[in-house]
Amino acid sequence: MDLEVKGIAASPTSQAQPFSGRKKLLQEQDITPENLPAPTSKYKLKYQQYETEMKEGYKQYSQRNAEKTKSKIMQQSPRNKIDDKCVQGEEALIDTLTTLDRKALLQQGYAEIPYNAQRSTRRSDAEIVAAERKKQTVAEQVITDHLSRIRTHSTLTENMLSHKVQFDGRIISRNGRDACRELIGFFFIHDQSLTIYEYRQFGKNRTNVLPFIQKNIYSHQCGRRKGKQYQLGDFYVGGNLTFLSSDHPRLPESIKENKLLILRITNIDQIALYSLKTDSVEHEDDITSQEANDRLVLEAVQDVLKEQLLKRGVRILTGLGKYLKQLDKEGTGLLDKAAVKQALQEFHLQVSEDALESAWQVLEGHAGGKADYGEFTRAVIGEMNEYRKSFVRKAFMKLDFNKTGCVPLTDIRKCYCAKKHPQVISGHSTEEEIKLSFLETLKGACSKSDEVSYGEFEDYYEGLSIGIVNDEDFVNIVRTPWGI
């Protein structure tokens, strides 16, 4: 905070006054003499020291004052504003919060840490360099693989392979090993084919690039576009690519357990995409408008549920995930509408019959009137964007150094660092208290008492994300305690 001080720099006696006296002097601007001579270097230095002292004093005062006046149930960033409708219902909502809700909300305190632009830039630059090196490695491997399969190739062949759009992807899965696979894909314009590779890193210097989905022409396997061939318009951040696992016998067994492999596009070469879209012509069809209507249906349900989940997201989403898994006796990942409705009622999530029916019709894609309950939950509650999710995955991958898909709670305890939490800095709480609050709320998501799966870890941050408006606030919440 910049303070405008008149006359103090020229008055050496002012430096010796106590804090309260200096504060009073700041307010008495009427007694400041006019036409003072320019301050000497000596007093400029003293003023700089004084200004630094004032800022530090004000900072400490603000922290103490904030702790006294701030709600006991929430540490919320000033930028993290809730819409007017939610604010009006604040008092009623407070009455419904449990002890676990309050402890989970302590994590939002990390959003208050001042943004360190220089540190963030250095870290981002390093991540960009690593990502570009990774993409270059995979791209070179792809070209080498496909040219080696062609008996006679020419410059024309290489040019055809170069007209492509490159994208990053992740597998939508509760299995941690699969969800954290690093996938890089390519869509080739000349024949509308695609291929996907898995990038693996062993230690700091050893890498491996292996085919994951063989180069071929593929079609959508579910949804409004089921049976339609993939085209350029299907490739965008947040878009899903679906494959029949039975068509790919070399896939890992954990993936082949499911009928569908669903891959989410997390990043894409926007420059290449724009260039290729300029050169190609794709016509909108009736399906495009149907998909737009589907989105409106789901967004209407999301708006209703998110208001109910505000500040209770962690407890309800983690509990809902466990409850749905218990209802899935066969372990297929599919449930009928009655079971899903029962789960919503169990956690007091109120959705009208008409809204639930409309959402079910959009998502039901399996014989026997069943739907993937993970997909249903993501659709009707919503999910954090890919930028946020990338940091959740980074945190889990750092913890899961054995790549088993599960992390022992003892490792979670060792790696979680609360020393930068505002309540620890201010002295209001100890590091151990903040850490125990986190562990207690995380344990509520776990089906096993001694470990956390990727799906449970994701559910926790999915619930926390609902109450965070600003992306950078959320990234601070994930980055700070895990040091990523």
PDB file of N, CA, C and O in Angstrom, residues 202-255:
ATOM      1  N   PHE A 202      11.651 -41.535 -16.891  1.00  0.00           N
ATOM      2  CA  PHE A 202      12.236 -42.304 -15.803  1.00  0.00           C
ATOM      3  C   PHE A 202      13.408 -41.496 -15.249  1.00  0.00           C
ATOM      4  O   PHE A 202      14.429 -41.326 -15.915  1.00  0.00           O
ATOM      5  N   GLY A 203      13.241 -40.970 -14.035  1.00  0.00           N
ATOM      6  CA  GLY A 203      14.280 -40.114 -13.492  1.00  0.00           C
ATOM      7  C   GLY A 203      14.302 -38.780 -14.215  1.00  0.00           C
ATOM      8  O   GLY A 203      13.307 -38.327 -14.770  1.00  0.00           O
ATOM      9  N   LYS A 204      15.474 -38.131 -14.246  1.00  0.00           N
ATOM     10  CA  LYS A 204      15.571 -36.811 -14.851  1.00  0.00           C
ATOM     11  C   LYS A 204      15.909 -36.849 -16.328  1.00  0.00           C
ATOM     12  O   LYS A 204      15.549 -35.947 -17.084  1.00  0.00           O
ATOM     13  N   ASN A 205      16.617 -37.876 -16.767  1.00  0.00           N
ATOM     14  CA  ASN A 205      17.146 -37.862 -18.135  1.00  0.00           C
ATOM     15  C   ASN A 205      16.617 -38.955 -19.045  1.00  0.00           C
ATOM     16  O   ASN A 205      16.772 -38.873 -20.256  1.00  0.00           O
ATOM     17  N   ARG A 206      16.007 -40.002 -18.491  1.00  0.00           N
ATOM     18  CA  ARG A 206      15.560 -41.122 -19.311  1.00  0.00           C
ATOM     19  C   ARG A 206      14.113 -40.971 -19.701  1.00  0.00           C
ATOM     20  O   ARG A 206      13.256 -40.738 -18.847  1.00  0.00           O
ATOM     21  N   THR A 207      13.810 -41.058 -20.987  1.00  0.00           N
ATOM     22  CA  THR A 207      12.421 -40.952 -21.461  1.00  0.00           C
ATOM     23  C   THR A 207      12.123 -42.077 -22.444  1.00  0.00           C
ATOM     24  O   THR A 207      13.023 -42.695 -23.010  1.00  0.00           O
ATOM     25  N   ASN A 208      10.843 -42.304 -22.628  1.00  0.00           N
ATOM     26  CA  ASN A 208      10.402 -43.328 -23.567  1.00  0.00           C
ATOM     27  C   ASN A 208       9.096 -42.864 -24.204  1.00  0.00           C
ATOM     28  O   ASN A 208       8.256 -42.256 -23.542  1.00  0.00           O
ATOM     29  N   VAL A 209       8.953 -43.116 -25.502  1.00  0.00           N
ATOM     30  CA  VAL A 209       7.750 -42.730 -26.231  1.00  0.00           C
ATOM     31  C   VAL A 209       7.175 -43.980 -26.898  1.00  0.00           C
ATOM     32  O   VAL A 209       7.841 -44.609 -27.715  1.00  0.00           O
ATOM     33  N   LEU A 210       5.939 -44.333 -26.509  1.00  0.00           N
ATOM     34  CA  LEU A 210       5.341 -45.568 -27.009  1.00  0.00           C
ATOM     35  C   LEU A 210       3.974 -45.300 -27.637  1.00  0.00           C
ATOM     36  O   LEU A 210       3.214 -44.469 -27.137  1.00  0.00           O
ATOM     37  N   PRO A 211       3.644 -46.016 -28.734  1.00  0.00           N
ATOM     38  CA  PRO A 211       2.305 -45.863 -29.334  1.00  0.00           C
ATOM     39  C   PRO A 211       1.230 -46.297 -28.335  1.00  0.00           C
ATOM     40  O   PRO A 211       1.378 -47.309 -27.653  1.00  0.00           O
ATOM     41  N   PHE A 212       0.176 -45.515 -28.254  1.00  0.00           N
ATOM     42  CA  PHE A 212      -0.932 -45.825 -27.347  1.00  0.00           C
ATOM     43  C   PHE A 212      -2.185 -46.152 -28.158  1.00  0.00           C
ATOM     44  O   PHE A 212      -2.854 -47.148 -27.911  1.00  0.00           O
ATOM     45  N   ILE A 213      -2.513 -45.295 -29.125  1.00  0.00           N
ATOM     46  CA  ILE A 213      -3.585 -45.554 -30.089  1.00  0.00           C
ATOM     47  C   ILE A 213      -2.951 -45.507 -31.478  1.00  0.00           C
ATOM     48  O   ILE A 213      -2.384 -44.492 -31.872  1.00  0.00           O
ATOM     49  N   GLN A 214      -3.038 -46.600 -32.196  1.00  0.00           N
ATOM     50  CA  GLN A 214      -2.391 -46.683 -33.508  1.00  0.00           C
ATOM     51  C   GLN A 214      -3.026 -45.706 -34.500  1.00  0.00           C
ATOM     52  O   GLN A 214      -4.215 -45.397 -34.410  1.00  0.00           O
ATOM     53  N   LYS A 215      -2.217 -45.248 -35.438  1.00  0.00           N
ATOM     54  CA  LYS A 215      -2.707 -44.305 -36.452  1.00  0.00           C
ATOM     55  C   LYS A 215      -3.780 -44.966 -37.310  1.00  0.00           C
ATOM     56  O   LYS A 215      -3.565 -46.013 -37.911  1.00  0.00           O
ATOM     57  N   ASN A 216      -4.951 -44.332 -37.316  1.00  0.00           N
ATOM     58  CA  ASN A 216      -6.075 -44.870 -38.084  1.00  0.00           C
ATOM     59  C   ASN A 216      -7.175 -43.812 -38.130  1.00  0.00           C
ATOM     60  O   ASN A 216      -7.084 -42.762 -37.503  1.00  0.00           O
ATOM     61  N   ILE A 217      -8.224 -44.108 -38.874  1.00  0.00           N
ATOM     62  CA  ILE A 217      -9.390 -43.234 -38.924  1.00  0.00           C
ATOM     63  C   ILE A 217     -10.397 -43.753 -37.897  1.00  0.00           C
ATOM     64  O   ILE A 217     -10.772 -44.926 -37.921  1.00  0.00           O
ATOM     65  N   TYR A 218     -10.828 -42.888 -36.993  1.00  0.00           N
ATOM     66  CA  TYR A 218     -11.706 -43.301 -35.903  1.00  0.00           C
ATOM     67  C   TYR A 218     -12.992 -42.482 -35.890  1.00  0.00           C
ATOM     68  O   TYR A 218     -13.070 -41.396 -36.480  1.00  0.00           O
ATOM     69  N   SER A 219     -13.979 -43.018 -35.153  1.00  0.00           N
ATOM     70  CA  SER A 219     -15.278 -42.354 -35.034  1.00  0.00           C
ATOM     71  C   SER A 219     -15.668 -42.226 -33.568  1.00  0.00           C
ATOM     72  O   SER A 219     -15.168 -42.952 -32.709  1.00  0.00           O
ATOM     73  N   HIS A 220     -16.609 -41.303 -33.304  1.00  0.00           N
ATOM     74  CA  HIS A 220     -17.167 -41.150 -31.954  1.00  0.00           C
ATOM     75  C   HIS A 220     -17.855 -42.456 -31.554  1.00  0.00           C
ATOM     76  O   HIS A 220     -18.526 -43.103 -32.380  1.00  0.00           O
ATOM     77  N   GLN A 221     -17.717 -42.828 -30.285  1.00  0.00           N
ATOM     78  CA  GLN A 221     -18.306 -44.070 -29.811  1.00  0.00           C
ATOM     79  C   GLN A 221     -19.484 -43.860 -28.864  1.00  0.00           C
ATOM     80  O   GLN A 221     -20.080 -44.822 -28.383  1.00  0.00           O
ATOM     81  N   CYS A 222     -19.823 -42.601 -28.587  1.00  0.00           N
ATOM     82  CA  CYS A 222     -20.998 -42.330 -27.760  1.00  0.00           C
ATOM     83  C   CYS A 222     -21.447 -40.897 -27.990  1.00  0.00           C
ATOM     84  O   CYS A 222     -20.772 -40.123 -28.674  1.00  0.00           O
ATOM     85  N   GLY A 223     -22.597 -40.555 -27.426  1.00  0.00           N
ATOM     86  CA  GLY A 223     -23.096 -39.199 -27.563  1.00  0.00           C
ATOM     87  C   GLY A 223     -23.831 -38.943 -28.860  1.00  0.00           C
ATOM     88  O   GLY A 223     -24.122 -39.868 -29.639  1.00  0.00           O
ATOM     89  N   ARG A 224     -24.163 -37.700 -29.123  1.00  0.00           N
ATOM     90  CA  ARG A 224     -24.919 -37.303 -30.310  1.00  0.00           C
ATOM     91  C   ARG A 224     -24.200 -37.683 -31.607  1.00  0.00           C
ATOM     92  O   ARG A 224     -24.833 -37.926 -32.622  1.00  0.00           O
ATOM     93  N   ARG A 225     -22.865 -37.707 -31.553  1.00  0.00           N
ATOM     94  CA  ARG A 225     -22.094 -37.955 -32.775  1.00  0.00           C
ATOM     95  C   ARG A 225     -21.637 -39.412 -32.915  1.00  0.00           C
ATOM     96  O   ARG A 225     -20.732 -39.706 -33.700  1.00  0.00           O
ATOM     97  N   LYS A 226     -22.225 -40.297 -32.148  1.00  0.00           N
ATOM     98  CA  LYS A 226     -21.823 -41.698 -32.207  1.00  0.00           C
ATOM     99  C   LYS A 226     -21.851 -42.216 -33.645  1.00  0.00           C
ATOM    100  O   LYS A 226     -22.847 -42.064 -34.357  1.00  0.00           O
ATOM    101  N   GLY A 227     -20.746 -42.812 -34.077  1.00  0.00           N
ATOM    102  CA  GLY A 227     -20.643 -43.353 -35.425  1.00  0.00           C
ATOM    103  C   GLY A 227     -20.095 -42.379 -36.453  1.00  0.00           C
ATOM    104  O   GLY A 227     -19.723 -42.780 -37.553  1.00  0.00           O
ATOM    105  N   LYS A 228     -20.004 -41.098 -36.096  1.00  0.00           N
ATOM    106  CA  LYS A 228     -19.485 -40.102 -37.033  1.00  0.00           C
ATOM    107  C   LYS A 228     -17.968 -39.994 -36.904  1.00  0.00           C
ATOM    108  O   LYS A 228     -17.418 -39.986 -35.810  1.00  0.00           O
ATOM    109  N   GLN A 229     -17.322 -39.885 -38.042  1.00  0.00           N
ATOM    110  CA  GLN A 229     -15.867 -39.834 -38.089  1.00  0.00           C
ATOM    111  C   GLN A 229     -15.334 -38.537 -37.479  1.00  0.00           C
ATOM    112  O   GLN A 229     -15.940 -37.475 -37.614  1.00  0.00           O
ATOM    113  N   TYR A 230     -14.209 -38.634 -36.777  1.00  0.00           N
ATOM    114  CA  TYR A 230     -13.601 -37.442 -36.188  1.00  0.00           C
ATOM    115  C   TYR A 230     -13.136 -36.488 -37.277  1.00  0.00           C
ATOM    116  O   TYR A 230     -12.598 -36.909 -38.307  1.00  0.00           O
ATOM    117  N   GLN A 231     -13.385 -35.212 -37.038  1.00  0.00           N
ATOM    118  CA  GLN A 231     -12.917 -34.175 -37.949  1.00  0.00           C
ATOM    119  C   GLN A 231     -12.273 -33.057 -37.135  1.00  0.00           C
ATOM    120  O   GLN A 231     -12.276 -33.078 -35.899  1.00  0.00           O
ATOM    121  N   LEU A 232     -11.733 -32.077 -37.813  1.00  0.00           N
ATOM    122  CA  LEU A 232     -10.949 -31.043 -37.146  1.00  0.00           C
ATOM    123  C   LEU A 232     -11.724 -30.318 -36.043  1.00  0.00           C
ATOM    124  O   LEU A 232     -11.166 -29.979 -34.993  1.00  0.00           O
ATOM    125  N   GLY A 233     -13.008 -30.108 -36.255  1.00  0.00           N
ATOM    126  CA  GLY A 233     -13.821 -29.391 -35.279  1.00  0.00           C
ATOM    127  C   GLY A 233     -13.997 -30.112 -33.955  1.00  0.00           C
ATOM    128  O   GLY A 233     -14.452 -29.523 -32.966  1.00  0.00           O
ATOM    129  N   ASP A 234     -13.643 -31.397 -33.901  1.00  0.00           N
ATOM    130  CA  ASP A 234     -13.760 -32.165 -32.666  1.00  0.00           C
ATOM    131  C   ASP A 234     -12.577 -31.953 -31.735  1.00  0.00           C
ATOM    132  O   ASP A 234     -12.578 -32.462 -30.609  1.00  0.00           O
ATOM    133  N   PHE A 235     -11.572 -31.213 -32.205  1.00  0.00           N
ATOM    134  CA  PHE A 235     -10.344 -31.061 -31.419  1.00  0.00           C
ATOM    135  C   PHE A 235     -10.279 -29.666 -30.808  1.00  0.00           C
ATOM    136  O   PHE A 235     -10.067 -28.671 -31.510  1.00  0.00           O
ATOM    137  N   TYR A 236     -10.510 -29.602 -29.508  1.00  0.00           N
ATOM    138  CA  TYR A 236     -10.453 -28.349 -28.747  1.00  0.00           C
ATOM    139  C   TYR A 236     -10.243 -28.712 -27.277  1.00  0.00           C
ATOM    140  O   TYR A 236     -10.520 -29.847 -26.853  1.00  0.00           O
ATOM    141  N   VAL A 237      -9.715 -27.773 -26.506  1.00  0.00           N
ATOM    142  CA  VAL A 237      -9.471 -28.039 -25.086  1.00  0.00           C
ATOM    143  C   VAL A 237     -10.792 -28.305 -24.380  1.00  0.00           C
ATOM    144  O   VAL A 237     -11.734 -27.514 -24.470  1.00  0.00           O
ATOM    145  N   GLY A 238     -10.865 -29.446 -23.707  1.00  0.00           N
ATOM    146  CA  GLY A 238     -12.095 -29.848 -23.024  1.00  0.00           C
ATOM    147  C   GLY A 238     -12.910 -30.845 -23.815  1.00  0.00           C
ATOM    148  O   GLY A 238     -13.856 -31.428 -23.291  1.00  0.00           O
ATOM    149  N   GLY A 239     -12.550 -31.051 -25.091  1.00  0.00           N
ATOM    150  CA  GLY A 239     -13.268 -32.016 -25.915  1.00  0.00           C
ATOM    151  C   GLY A 239     -12.891 -33.448 -25.549  1.00  0.00           C
ATOM    152  O   GLY A 239     -11.779 -33.717 -25.086  1.00  0.00           O
ATOM    153  N   ASN A 240     -13.829 -34.378 -25.751  1.00  0.00           N
ATOM    154  CA  ASN A 240     -13.580 -35.790 -25.449  1.00  0.00           C
ATOM    155  C   ASN A 240     -13.441 -36.608 -26.729  1.00  0.00           C
ATOM    156  O   ASN A 240     -14.188 -36.406 -27.691  1.00  0.00           O
ATOM    157  N   LEU A 241     -12.491 -37.526 -26.719  1.00  0.00           N
ATOM    158  CA  LEU A 241     -12.342 -38.513 -27.786  1.00  0.00           C
ATOM    159  C   LEU A 241     -12.654 -39.871 -27.173  1.00  0.00           C
ATOM    160  O   LEU A 241     -12.137 -40.206 -26.104  1.00  0.00           O
ATOM    161  N   THR A 242     -13.520 -40.648 -27.822  1.00  0.00           N
ATOM    162  CA  THR A 242     -13.914 -41.945 -27.275  1.00  0.00           C
ATOM    163  C   THR A 242     -13.499 -43.067 -28.211  1.00  0.00           C
ATOM    164  O   THR A 242     -13.590 -42.950 -29.438  1.00  0.00           O
ATOM    165  N   PHE A 243     -13.042 -44.165 -27.609  1.00  0.00           N
ATOM    166  CA  PHE A 243     -12.583 -45.331 -28.372  1.00  0.00           C
ATOM    167  C   PHE A 243     -13.127 -46.589 -27.706  1.00  0.00           C
ATOM    168  O   PHE A 243     -13.278 -46.637 -26.473  1.00  0.00           O
ATOM    169  N   LEU A 244     -13.407 -47.605 -28.504  1.00  0.00           N
ATOM    170  CA  LEU A 244     -13.767 -48.908 -27.961  1.00  0.00           C
ATOM    171  C   LEU A 244     -12.485 -49.598 -27.526  1.00  0.00           C
ATOM    172  O   LEU A 244     -11.574 -49.800 -28.336  1.00  0.00           O
ATOM    173  N   SER A 245     -12.389 -49.926 -26.249  1.00  0.00           N
ATOM    174  CA  SER A 245     -11.154 -50.546 -25.752  1.00  0.00           C
ATOM    175  C   SER A 245     -10.888 -51.892 -26.421  1.00  0.00           C
ATOM    176  O   SER A 245      -9.733 -52.297 -26.575  1.00  0.00           O
ATOM    177  N   SER A 246     -11.948 -52.582 -26.861  1.00  0.00           N
ATOM    178  CA  SER A 246     -11.773 -53.882 -27.516  1.00  0.00           C
ATOM    179  C   SER A 246     -11.061 -53.760 -28.866  1.00  0.00           C
ATOM    180  O   SER A 246     -10.514 -54.742 -29.373  1.00  0.00           O
ATOM    181  N   ASP A 247     -11.075 -52.553 -29.449  1.00  0.00           N
ATOM    182  CA  ASP A 247     -10.388 -52.338 -30.735  1.00  0.00           C
ATOM    183  C   ASP A 247      -8.890 -52.133 -30.569  1.00  0.00           C
ATOM    184  O   ASP A 247      -8.161 -52.029 -31.563  1.00  0.00           O
ATOM    185  N   HIS A 248      -8.435 -52.080 -29.322  1.00  0.00           N
ATOM    186  CA  HIS A 248      -7.023 -51.782 -29.070  1.00  0.00           C
ATOM    187  C   HIS A 248      -6.459 -52.785 -28.070  1.00  0.00           C
ATOM    188  O   HIS A 248      -6.342 -52.498 -26.873  1.00  0.00           O
ATOM    189  N   PRO A 249      -6.107 -53.981 -28.552  1.00  0.00           N
ATOM    190  CA  PRO A 249      -5.675 -55.076 -27.661  1.00  0.00           C
ATOM    191  C   PRO A 249      -4.410 -54.777 -26.873  1.00  0.00           C
ATOM    192  O   PRO A 249      -4.156 -55.423 -25.857  1.00  0.00           O
ATOM    193  N   ARG A 250      -3.629 -53.789 -27.288  1.00  0.00           N
ATOM    194  CA  ARG A 250      -2.368 -53.500 -26.581  1.00  0.00           C
ATOM    195  C   ARG A 250      -2.542 -52.504 -25.432  1.00  0.00           C
ATOM    196  O   ARG A 250      -1.580 -52.167 -24.760  1.00  0.00           O
ATOM    197  N   LEU A 251      -3.746 -52.065 -25.225  1.00  0.00           N
ATOM    198  CA  LEU A 251      -3.983 -51.155 -24.114  1.00  0.00           C
ATOM    199  C   LEU A 251      -3.727 -51.867 -22.779  1.00  0.00           C
ATOM    200  O   LEU A 251      -3.900 -53.085 -22.672  1.00  0.00           O
ATOM    201  N   PRO A 252      -3.350 -51.130 -21.731  1.00  0.00           N
ATOM    202  CA  PRO A 252      -3.184 -51.747 -20.402  1.00  0.00           C
ATOM    203  C   PRO A 252      -4.478 -52.421 -19.942  1.00  0.00           C
ATOM    204  O   PRO A 252      -5.578 -51.978 -20.276  1.00  0.00           O
ATOM    205  N   GLU A 253      -4.330 -53.477 -19.169  1.00  0.00           N
ATOM    206  CA  GLU A 253      -5.482 -54.254 -18.718  1.00  0.00           C
ATOM    207  C   GLU A 253      -6.468 -53.399 -17.926  1.00  0.00           C
ATOM    208  O   GLU A 253      -7.681 -53.594 -18.019  1.00  0.00           O
ATOM    209  N   SER A 254      -5.959 -52.472 -17.140  1.00  0.00           N
ATOM    210  CA  SER A 254      -6.840 -51.632 -16.326  1.00  0.00           C
ATOM    211  C   SER A 254      -7.767 -50.791 -17.197  1.00  0.00           C
ATOM    212  O   SER A 254      -8.897 -50.487 -16.801  1.00  0.00           O
ATOM    213  N   ILE A 255      -7.321 -50.434 -18.380  1.00  0.00           N
ATOM    214  CA  ILE A 255      -8.155 -49.651 -19.303  1.00  0.00           C
ATOM    215  C   ILE A 255      -9.131 -50.554 -20.034  1.00  0.00           C
ATOM    216  O   ILE A 255     -10.296 -50.184 -20.251  1.00  0.00           O
TER     217      ILE A 255
END
